[in-house]
């Protein structure tokens, strides 16, 4: 099914940049975003809170990550979610273009996390209903694309315990309530990917998976509520070292 979808994309999409419509050379025909547009994405850079990666307030310490579960140690995002990056995420989530995950993951490969080289990648899961509607989980696509760069396996350790409302229109407090208890852990399948050929082989995830460094993968960081809740579920299953990476980070949320 996944490769089927990709084959269809190849048939229906002209070889041009999804964001600016510039034509690709034959060599780049597998890409969806051109170099010019990628370079317009604004990287998230230090100085930041060492833990959550958010620019620190001018007075006092960071409050954003103060209530996070202890296991969640470090969260980093590749780019600020303004115009071009937002359009790319939109294409990944709502445009039925899972293939764009490769372009987004390419921007995430430089994210620096302690323990990354021994970590397993854990996609943030979707509820079954939304997954059915979309046909795929965008975080899983990102995790798979990243696993080729980092040569780390993807393990499906989390499931949604219940469907949650879309976070987009919610205040920070409502976001917390919305995702509380949203995730459960399971011992499931993992997949490793050959960095060169991209070939995938499945393996049974041992219970000791939770003793490893784990890296949650999601598309966007807004308040961190979803990642914190996902990390809490991993922590309850025994994880002590959880990091998280996202492609985009919402420009300082303005809920006033
Ligand atoms: Zn472009
Ligand atoms: Zn922080």
PDB file of C-alpha atoms and ligand atoms in Angstrom:
ATOM      1  CA  UNK A   1       0.000   0.000   0.000  1.00  0.00           C
ATOM      2  CA  UNK A   2       2.646   2.674   0.865  1.00  0.00           C
ATOM      3  CA  UNK A   3       4.640   2.117  -2.297  1.00  0.00           C
ATOM      4  CA  UNK A   4       1.376   2.085  -4.249  1.00  0.00           C
ATOM      5  CA  UNK A   5       0.584   5.567  -2.997  1.00  0.00           C
ATOM      6  CA  UNK A   6       4.065   6.760  -3.954  1.00  0.00           C
ATOM      7  CA  UNK A   7       3.742   5.327  -7.418  1.00  0.00           C
ATOM      8  CA  UNK A   8       0.528   7.280  -7.877  1.00  0.00           C
ATOM      9  CA  UNK A   9       2.230  10.470  -6.691  1.00  0.00           C
ATOM     10  CA  UNK A  10       4.925   9.988  -9.305  1.00  0.00           C
ATOM     11  CA  UNK A  11       2.315   9.673 -12.001  1.00  0.00           C
ATOM     12  CA  UNK A  12       0.236  12.679 -11.088  1.00  0.00           C
ATOM     13  CA  UNK A  13       2.893  15.152  -9.991  1.00  0.00           C
ATOM     14  CA  UNK A  14       4.882  17.181 -12.483  1.00  0.00           C
ATOM     15  CA  UNK A  15       8.602  17.451 -11.682  1.00  0.00           C
ATOM     16  CA  UNK A  16       8.379  20.861 -10.097  1.00  0.00           C
ATOM     17  CA  UNK A  17       8.859  22.266  -6.625  1.00  0.00           C
ATOM     18  CA  UNK A  18       5.692  21.912  -4.616  1.00  0.00           C
ATOM     19  CA  UNK A  19       6.217  25.312  -2.978  1.00  0.00           C
ATOM     20  CA  UNK A  20       7.455  27.598  -5.773  1.00  0.00           C
ATOM     21  CA  UNK A  21       6.715  25.527  -8.912  1.00  0.00           C
ATOM     22  CA  UNK A  22      10.294  25.851 -10.195  1.00  0.00           C
ATOM     23  CA  UNK A  23      11.073  22.921 -12.492  1.00  0.00           C
ATOM     24  CA  UNK A  24      13.464  20.260 -11.248  1.00  0.00           C
ATOM     25  CA  UNK A  25      16.264  18.883 -13.304  1.00  0.00           C
ATOM     26  CA  UNK A  26      15.914  15.188 -14.083  1.00  0.00           C
ATOM     27  CA  UNK A  27      18.378  14.439 -11.304  1.00  0.00           C
ATOM     28  CA  UNK A  28      16.088  15.942  -8.659  1.00  0.00           C
ATOM     29  CA  UNK A  29      12.862  14.479  -9.977  1.00  0.00           C
ATOM     30  CA  UNK A  30      12.383  12.472  -6.764  1.00  0.00           C
ATOM     31  CA  UNK A  31      12.204  15.595  -4.631  1.00  0.00           C
ATOM     32  CA  UNK A  32       9.230  17.762  -3.840  1.00  0.00           C
ATOM     33  CA  UNK A  33      10.912  20.911  -2.471  1.00  0.00           C
ATOM     34  CA  UNK A  34      13.694  22.763  -4.335  1.00  0.00           C
ATOM     35  CA  UNK A  35      16.950  23.977  -2.770  1.00  0.00           C
ATOM     36  CA  UNK A  36      15.871  27.618  -2.890  1.00  0.00           C
ATOM     37  CA  UNK A  37      12.734  26.894  -0.873  1.00  0.00           C
ATOM     38  CA  UNK A  38      14.606  24.683   1.575  1.00  0.00           C
ATOM     39  CA  UNK A  39      17.106  27.452   2.184  1.00  0.00           C
ATOM     40  CA  UNK A  40      14.239  29.801   2.998  1.00  0.00           C
ATOM     41  CA  UNK A  41      13.251  27.593   5.927  1.00  0.00           C
ATOM     42  CA  UNK A  42      14.508  29.415   9.013  1.00  0.00           C
ATOM     43  CA  UNK A  43      16.521  27.068  11.280  1.00  0.00           C
ATOM     44  CA  UNK A  44      15.787  27.110  15.015  1.00  0.00           C
ATOM     45  CA  UNK A  45      19.070  28.118  16.635  1.00  0.00           C
ATOM     46  CA  UNK A  46      20.551  28.624  20.097  1.00  0.00           C
ATOM     47  CA  UNK A  47      20.384  30.397  22.490  1.00  0.00           C
ATOM     48  CA  UNK A  48      17.549  28.275  23.759  1.00  0.00           C
ATOM     49  CA  UNK A  49      16.390  26.372  26.819  1.00  0.00           C
ATOM     50  CA  UNK A  50      18.709  23.343  26.839  1.00  0.00           C
ATOM     51  CA  UNK A  51      15.788  21.091  27.570  1.00  0.00           C
ATOM     52  CA  UNK A  52      12.900  22.165  25.336  1.00  0.00           C
ATOM     53  CA  UNK A  53      14.816  24.118  22.720  1.00  0.00           C
ATOM     54  CA  UNK A  54      12.579  27.162  23.030  1.00  0.00           C
ATOM     55  CA  UNK A  55      14.119  30.675  23.189  1.00  0.00           C
ATOM     56  CA  UNK A  56      14.270  31.522  26.896  1.00  0.00           C
ATOM     57  CA  UNK A  57      12.213  34.355  28.365  1.00  0.00           C
ATOM     58  CA  UNK A  58      14.140  37.502  29.270  1.00  0.00           C
ATOM     59  CA  UNK A  59      13.234  37.109  32.950  1.00  0.00           C
ATOM     60  CA  UNK A  60      13.207  33.905  34.985  1.00  0.00           C
ATOM     61  CA  UNK A  61      13.719  30.357  33.771  1.00  0.00           C
ATOM     62  CA  UNK A  62      11.855  28.454  31.099  1.00  0.00           C
ATOM     63  CA  UNK A  63       8.311  27.639  32.108  1.00  0.00           C
ATOM     64  CA  UNK A  64       7.399  25.734  28.970  1.00  0.00           C
ATOM     65  CA  UNK A  65       9.138  22.512  30.034  1.00  0.00           C
ATOM     66  CA  UNK A  66       8.871  22.912  33.825  1.00  0.00           C
ATOM     67  CA  UNK A  67       6.133  20.282  34.224  1.00  0.00           C
ATOM     68  CA  UNK A  68       7.409  17.757  31.710  1.00  0.00           C
ATOM     69  CA  UNK A  69       8.030  14.167  32.871  1.00  0.00           C
ATOM     70  CA  UNK A  70      11.623  13.729  34.046  1.00  0.00           C
ATOM     71  CA  UNK A  71      12.381  11.208  31.299  1.00  0.00           C
ATOM     72  CA  UNK A  72      11.866  13.824  28.569  1.00  0.00           C
ATOM     73  CA  UNK A  73      15.267  15.433  28.506  1.00  0.00           C
ATOM     74  CA  UNK A  74      15.707  17.232  25.246  1.00  0.00           C
ATOM     75  CA  UNK A  75      13.480  18.438  22.410  1.00  0.00           C
ATOM     76  CA  UNK A  76      14.788  20.008  19.216  1.00  0.00           C
ATOM     77  CA  UNK A  77      13.078  21.275  16.078  1.00  0.00           C
ATOM     78  CA  UNK A  78      14.640  21.933  12.684  1.00  0.00           C
ATOM     79  CA  UNK A  79      12.903  25.068  11.445  1.00  0.00           C
ATOM     80  CA  UNK A  80      10.461  27.772  12.494  1.00  0.00           C
ATOM     81  CA  UNK A  81       7.012  27.144  11.175  1.00  0.00           C
ATOM     82  CA  UNK A  82       6.555  30.214   9.001  1.00  0.00           C
ATOM     83  CA  UNK A  83       5.286  30.503   5.455  1.00  0.00           C
ATOM     84  CA  UNK A  84       7.267  27.961   3.411  1.00  0.00           C
ATOM     85  CA  UNK A  85       7.755  25.448   6.208  1.00  0.00           C
ATOM     86  CA  UNK A  86       4.082  25.657   7.104  1.00  0.00           C
ATOM     87  CA  UNK A  87       3.122  24.886   3.506  1.00  0.00           C
ATOM     88  CA  UNK A  88       5.433  21.866   3.538  1.00  0.00           C
ATOM     89  CA  UNK A  89       3.882  20.498   6.750  1.00  0.00           C
ATOM     90  CA  UNK A  90       0.451  21.147   5.323  1.00  0.00           C
ATOM     91  CA  UNK A  91       1.347  19.074   2.269  1.00  0.00           C
ATOM     92  CA  UNK A  92       2.580  16.269   4.527  1.00  0.00           C
ATOM     93  CA  UNK A  93      -0.512  16.289   6.742  1.00  0.00           C
ATOM     94  CA  UNK A  94      -3.396  17.288   4.549  1.00  0.00           C
ATOM     95  CA  UNK A  95      -2.141  17.151   0.982  1.00  0.00           C
ATOM     96  CA  UNK A  96      -1.863  13.355   0.739  1.00  0.00           C
ATOM     97  CA  UNK A  97       1.845  13.770  -0.024  1.00  0.00           C
ATOM     98  CA  UNK A  98       3.673  11.416   2.364  1.00  0.00           C
ATOM     99  CA  UNK A  99       6.689  11.508   0.035  1.00  0.00           C
ATOM    100  CA  UNK A 100       7.468  15.062   1.174  1.00  0.00           C
ATOM    101  CA  UNK A 101       8.561  13.500   4.493  1.00  0.00           C
ATOM    102  CA  UNK A 102      11.960  12.934   2.859  1.00  0.00           C
ATOM    103  CA  UNK A 103      12.440  16.633   2.209  1.00  0.00           C
ATOM    104  CA  UNK A 104      11.396  17.474   5.764  1.00  0.00           C
ATOM    105  CA  UNK A 105      13.572  14.771   7.316  1.00  0.00           C
ATOM    106  CA  UNK A 106      16.567  16.064   5.346  1.00  0.00           C
ATOM    107  CA  UNK A 107      16.218  19.334   7.279  1.00  0.00           C
ATOM    108  CA  UNK A 108      16.139  17.385  10.579  1.00  0.00           C
ATOM    109  CA  UNK A 109      19.239  15.262  10.103  1.00  0.00           C
ATOM    110  CA  UNK A 110      21.578  17.822  11.715  1.00  0.00           C
ATOM    111  CA  UNK A 111      19.598  17.947  14.974  1.00  0.00           C
ATOM    112  CA  UNK A 112      22.047  17.227  17.730  1.00  0.00           C
ATOM    113  CA  UNK A 113      20.894  14.960  20.561  1.00  0.00           C
ATOM    114  CA  UNK A 114      22.942  13.186  23.197  1.00  0.00           C
ATOM    115  CA  UNK A 115      22.618   9.418  22.741  1.00  0.00           C
ATOM    116  CA  UNK A 116      21.227   9.703  19.227  1.00  0.00           C
ATOM    117  CA  UNK A 117      23.612   7.133  17.813  1.00  0.00           C
ATOM    118  CA  UNK A 118      22.246   4.379  20.044  1.00  0.00           C
ATOM    119  CA  UNK A 119      18.621   5.545  20.149  1.00  0.00           C
ATOM    120  CA  UNK A 120      15.512   4.000  18.679  1.00  0.00           C
ATOM    121  CA  UNK A 121      13.050   6.250  16.890  1.00  0.00           C
ATOM    122  CA  UNK A 122       9.446   6.288  18.127  1.00  0.00           C
ATOM    123  CA  UNK A 123       6.832   7.955  15.898  1.00  0.00           C
ATOM    124  CA  UNK A 124       4.006   9.758  17.691  1.00  0.00           C
ATOM    125  CA  UNK A 125       0.970   7.659  16.728  1.00  0.00           C
ATOM    126  CA  UNK A 126      -2.337   8.830  15.276  1.00  0.00           C
ATOM    127  CA  UNK A 127      -5.694   7.521  16.422  1.00  0.00           C
ATOM    128  CA  UNK A 128      -7.076   4.782  14.131  1.00  0.00           C
ATOM    129  CA  UNK A 129      -9.815   7.045  12.798  1.00  0.00           C
ATOM    130  CA  UNK A 130      -7.510   9.846  11.706  1.00  0.00           C
ATOM    131  CA  UNK A 131      -5.005   7.399  10.334  1.00  0.00           C
ATOM    132  CA  UNK A 132      -7.721   5.826   8.215  1.00  0.00           C
ATOM    133  CA  UNK A 133      -8.825   9.218   6.922  1.00  0.00           C
ATOM    134  CA  UNK A 134      -5.286  10.283   6.034  1.00  0.00           C
ATOM    135  CA  UNK A 135      -4.122   6.897   4.812  1.00  0.00           C
ATOM    136  CA  UNK A 136      -0.805   7.172   6.694  1.00  0.00           C
ATOM    137  CA  UNK A 137       0.757   8.642   9.828  1.00  0.00           C
ATOM    138  CA  UNK A 138       2.906  11.655   8.935  1.00  0.00           C
ATOM    139  CA  UNK A 139       5.148  11.179  12.004  1.00  0.00           C
ATOM    140  CA  UNK A 140       5.823   7.593  10.965  1.00  0.00           C
ATOM    141  CA  UNK A 141       6.837   8.797   7.499  1.00  0.00           C
ATOM    142  CA  UNK A 142       9.210  11.324   9.051  1.00  0.00           C
ATOM    143  CA  UNK A 143      10.671   8.707  11.405  1.00  0.00           C
ATOM    144  CA  UNK A 144      11.268   6.312   8.507  1.00  0.00           C
ATOM    145  CA  UNK A 145      12.961   8.990   6.425  1.00  0.00           C
ATOM    146  CA  UNK A 146      15.125   9.967   9.418  1.00  0.00           C
ATOM    147  CA  UNK A 147      16.004   6.355  10.131  1.00  0.00           C
ATOM    148  CA  UNK A 148      17.707   6.174   6.736  1.00  0.00           C
ATOM    149  CA  UNK A 149      19.894   9.171   7.554  1.00  0.00           C
ATOM    150  CA  UNK A 150      20.660   8.232  11.156  1.00  0.00           C
ATOM    151  CA  UNK A 151      20.702   4.478  10.595  1.00  0.00           C
ATOM    152  CA  UNK A 152      18.567   3.902  13.636  1.00  0.00           C
ATOM    153  CA  UNK A 153      15.555   1.576  13.788  1.00  0.00           C
ATOM    154  CA  UNK A 154      11.966   2.770  14.051  1.00  0.00           C
ATOM    155  CA  UNK A 155       9.950   1.123  16.824  1.00  0.00           C
ATOM    156  CA  UNK A 156       6.198   1.439  17.188  1.00  0.00           C
ATOM    157  CA  UNK A 157       6.078   1.547  20.973  1.00  0.00           C
ATOM    158  CA  UNK A 158       3.073   3.833  21.354  1.00  0.00           C
ATOM    159  CA  UNK A 159      -0.591   3.671  20.430  1.00  0.00           C
ATOM    160  CA  UNK A 160      -3.340   6.228  20.966  1.00  0.00           C
ATOM    161  CA  UNK A 161      -5.502   5.143  23.882  1.00  0.00           C
ATOM    162  CA  UNK A 162      -8.310   7.334  22.545  1.00  0.00           C
ATOM    163  CA  UNK A 163      -9.030   9.786  19.767  1.00  0.00           C
ATOM    164  CA  UNK A 164      -8.194  13.377  20.705  1.00  0.00           C
ATOM    165  CA  UNK A 165      -9.578  16.613  19.294  1.00  0.00           C
ATOM    166  CA  UNK A 166      -7.372  18.544  16.872  1.00  0.00           C
ATOM    167  CA  UNK A 167      -4.937  20.592  18.964  1.00  0.00           C
ATOM    168  CA  UNK A 168      -4.769  23.462  16.494  1.00  0.00           C
ATOM    169  CA  UNK A 169      -7.463  25.731  17.938  1.00  0.00           C
ATOM    170  CA  UNK A 170      -6.833  24.980  21.619  1.00  0.00           C
ATOM    171  CA  UNK A 171      -5.243  27.117  24.338  1.00  0.00           C
ATOM    172  CA  UNK A 172      -2.188  25.661  26.148  1.00  0.00           C
ATOM    173  CA  UNK A 173      -4.334  24.544  29.113  1.00  0.00           C
ATOM    174  CA  UNK A 174      -6.893  22.914  26.845  1.00  0.00           C
ATOM    175  CA  UNK A 175      -4.108  21.171  24.935  1.00  0.00           C
ATOM    176  CA  UNK A 176      -2.844  19.557  28.137  1.00  0.00           C
ATOM    177  CA  UNK A 177      -6.316  18.314  29.052  1.00  0.00           C
ATOM    178  CA  UNK A 178      -6.927  17.137  25.501  1.00  0.00           C
ATOM    179  CA  UNK A 179      -3.893  14.837  25.413  1.00  0.00           C
ATOM    180  CA  UNK A 180      -3.915  13.648  29.051  1.00  0.00           C
ATOM    181  CA  UNK A 181      -3.746   9.846  29.030  1.00  0.00           C
ATOM    182  CA  UNK A 182      -3.854   9.828  25.227  1.00  0.00           C
ATOM    183  CA  UNK A 183      -1.053   7.289  24.799  1.00  0.00           C
ATOM    184  CA  UNK A 184      -0.375   3.697  25.808  1.00  0.00           C
ATOM    185  CA  UNK A 185       2.680   1.583  25.243  1.00  0.00           C
ATOM    186  CA  UNK A 186       2.826  -1.774  23.569  1.00  0.00           C
ATOM    187  CA  UNK A 187       5.462  -4.250  22.622  1.00  0.00           C
ATOM    188  CA  UNK A 188       5.279  -4.156  18.927  1.00  0.00           C
ATOM    189  CA  UNK A 189       7.119  -4.484  15.700  1.00  0.00           C
ATOM    190  CA  UNK A 190      10.171  -2.481  14.876  1.00  0.00           C
ATOM    191  CA  UNK A 191      11.801  -1.904  11.521  1.00  0.00           C
ATOM    192  CA  UNK A 192      15.364  -1.345  10.474  1.00  0.00           C
ATOM    193  CA  UNK A 193      16.278   0.223   7.211  1.00  0.00           C
ATOM    194  CA  UNK A 194      19.309  -0.201   5.051  1.00  0.00           C
ATOM    195  CA  UNK A 195      20.827   3.301   4.749  1.00  0.00           C
ATOM    196  CA  UNK A 196      21.909   2.691   1.176  1.00  0.00           C
ATOM    197  CA  UNK A 197      19.076   0.733  -0.397  1.00  0.00           C
ATOM    198  CA  UNK A 198      16.284   1.831   1.945  1.00  0.00           C
ATOM    199  CA  UNK A 199      15.239  -1.812   2.248  1.00  0.00           C
ATOM    200  CA  UNK A 200      13.264  -2.502   5.379  1.00  0.00           C
ATOM    201  CA  UNK A 201      13.302  -5.523   7.659  1.00  0.00           C
ATOM    202  CA  UNK A 202      10.933  -6.060  10.574  1.00  0.00           C
ATOM    203  CA  UNK A 203      11.948  -7.279  14.022  1.00  0.00           C
ATOM    204  CA  UNK A 204      10.166  -8.063  17.267  1.00  0.00           C
ATOM    205  CA  UNK A 205      10.781  -5.293  19.793  1.00  0.00           C
ATOM    206  CA  UNK A 206      12.084  -6.697  23.111  1.00  0.00           C
ATOM    207  CA  UNK A 207      10.741  -5.376  26.435  1.00  0.00           C
ATOM    208  CA  UNK A 208      14.247  -4.029  27.054  1.00  0.00           C
ATOM    209  CA  UNK A 209      13.467  -1.402  24.389  1.00  0.00           C
ATOM    210  CA  UNK A 210      12.379   0.930  27.166  1.00  0.00           C
ATOM    211  CA  UNK A 211      15.858   0.818  28.686  1.00  0.00           C
ATOM    212  CA  UNK A 212      17.333   2.405  25.573  1.00  0.00           C
ATOM    213  CA  UNK A 213      17.506   6.061  24.672  1.00  0.00           C
ATOM    214  CA  UNK A 214      14.308   6.750  22.715  1.00  0.00           C
ATOM    215  CA  UNK A 215      13.682   9.614  20.324  1.00  0.00           C
ATOM    216  CA  UNK A 216      10.083  10.633  19.698  1.00  0.00           C
ATOM    217  CA  UNK A 217       9.454  11.912  16.184  1.00  0.00           C
ATOM    218  CA  UNK A 218       6.637  14.333  15.340  1.00  0.00           C
ATOM    219  CA  UNK A 219       5.939  16.894  12.641  1.00  0.00           C
ATOM    220  CA  UNK A 220       5.354  20.044  14.680  1.00  0.00           C
ATOM    221  CA  UNK A 221       6.128  21.361  18.165  1.00  0.00           C
ATOM    222  CA  UNK A 222       3.645  23.918  19.465  1.00  0.00           C
ATOM    223  CA  UNK A 223       3.410  23.813  23.267  1.00  0.00           C
ATOM    224  CA  UNK A 224       5.055  20.417  23.716  1.00  0.00           C
ATOM    225  CA  UNK A 225       1.897  18.968  25.319  1.00  0.00           C
ATOM    226  CA  UNK A 226       1.678  16.008  22.944  1.00  0.00           C
ATOM    227  CA  UNK A 227       5.371  15.109  23.227  1.00  0.00           C
ATOM    228  CA  UNK A 228       5.273  15.432  27.024  1.00  0.00           C
ATOM    229  CA  UNK A 229       2.279  13.099  27.198  1.00  0.00           C
ATOM    230  CA  UNK A 230       3.891  10.592  24.834  1.00  0.00           C
ATOM    231  CA  UNK A 231       7.073  10.703  26.937  1.00  0.00           C
ATOM    232  CA  UNK A 232       5.000  10.166  30.083  1.00  0.00           C
ATOM    233  CA  UNK A 233       3.605   6.929  28.644  1.00  0.00           C
ATOM    234  CA  UNK A 234       7.133   5.757  27.742  1.00  0.00           C
ATOM    235  CA  UNK A 235       8.339   6.706  31.236  1.00  0.00           C
ATOM    236  CA  UNK A 236       5.546   4.680  32.838  1.00  0.00           C
ATOM    237  CA  UNK A 237       6.746   1.702  30.825  1.00  0.00           C
ATOM    238  CA  UNK A 238      10.254   2.151  32.221  1.00  0.00           C
ATOM    239  CA  UNK A 239      11.956   4.608  29.858  1.00  0.00           C
ATOM    240  CA  UNK A 240      14.367   7.008  31.531  1.00  0.00           C
ATOM    241  CA  UNK A 241      15.962   8.750  28.552  1.00  0.00           C
ATOM    242  CA  UNK A 242      13.582  10.204  26.023  1.00  0.00           C
ATOM    243  CA  UNK A 243      14.340  12.954  23.528  1.00  0.00           C
ATOM    244  CA  UNK A 244      12.141  14.304  20.772  1.00  0.00           C
ATOM    245  CA  UNK A 245      12.618  15.885  17.378  1.00  0.00           C
ATOM    246  CA  UNK A 246      10.168  17.740  15.180  1.00  0.00           C
ATOM    247  CA  UNK A 247      10.479  19.299  11.759  1.00  0.00           C
ATOM    248  CA  UNK A 248       8.681  22.541  12.595  1.00  0.00           C
ATOM    249  CA  UNK A 249       8.315  24.704  15.672  1.00  0.00           C
ATOM    250  CA  UNK A 250       5.410  27.117  15.963  1.00  0.00           C
ATOM    251  CA  UNK A 251       6.610  30.694  16.227  1.00  0.00           C
ATOM    252  CA  UNK A 252       6.031  31.667  19.884  1.00  0.00           C
ATOM    253  CA  UNK A 253       2.369  30.777  20.403  1.00  0.00           C
ATOM    254  CA  UNK A 254       0.113  33.773  20.858  1.00  0.00           C
ATOM    255  CA  UNK A 255      -3.013  32.674  22.636  1.00  0.00           C
ATOM    256  CA  UNK A 256      -4.033  36.053  24.004  1.00  0.00           C
TER     257      UNK A 256
HETATM  258 ZN1  LIG B   1      10.914  25.835  -4.564  1.00  0.00          ZN
HETATM  259 ZN1  LIG B   2      12.422  24.800  28.476  1.00  0.00          ZN
END
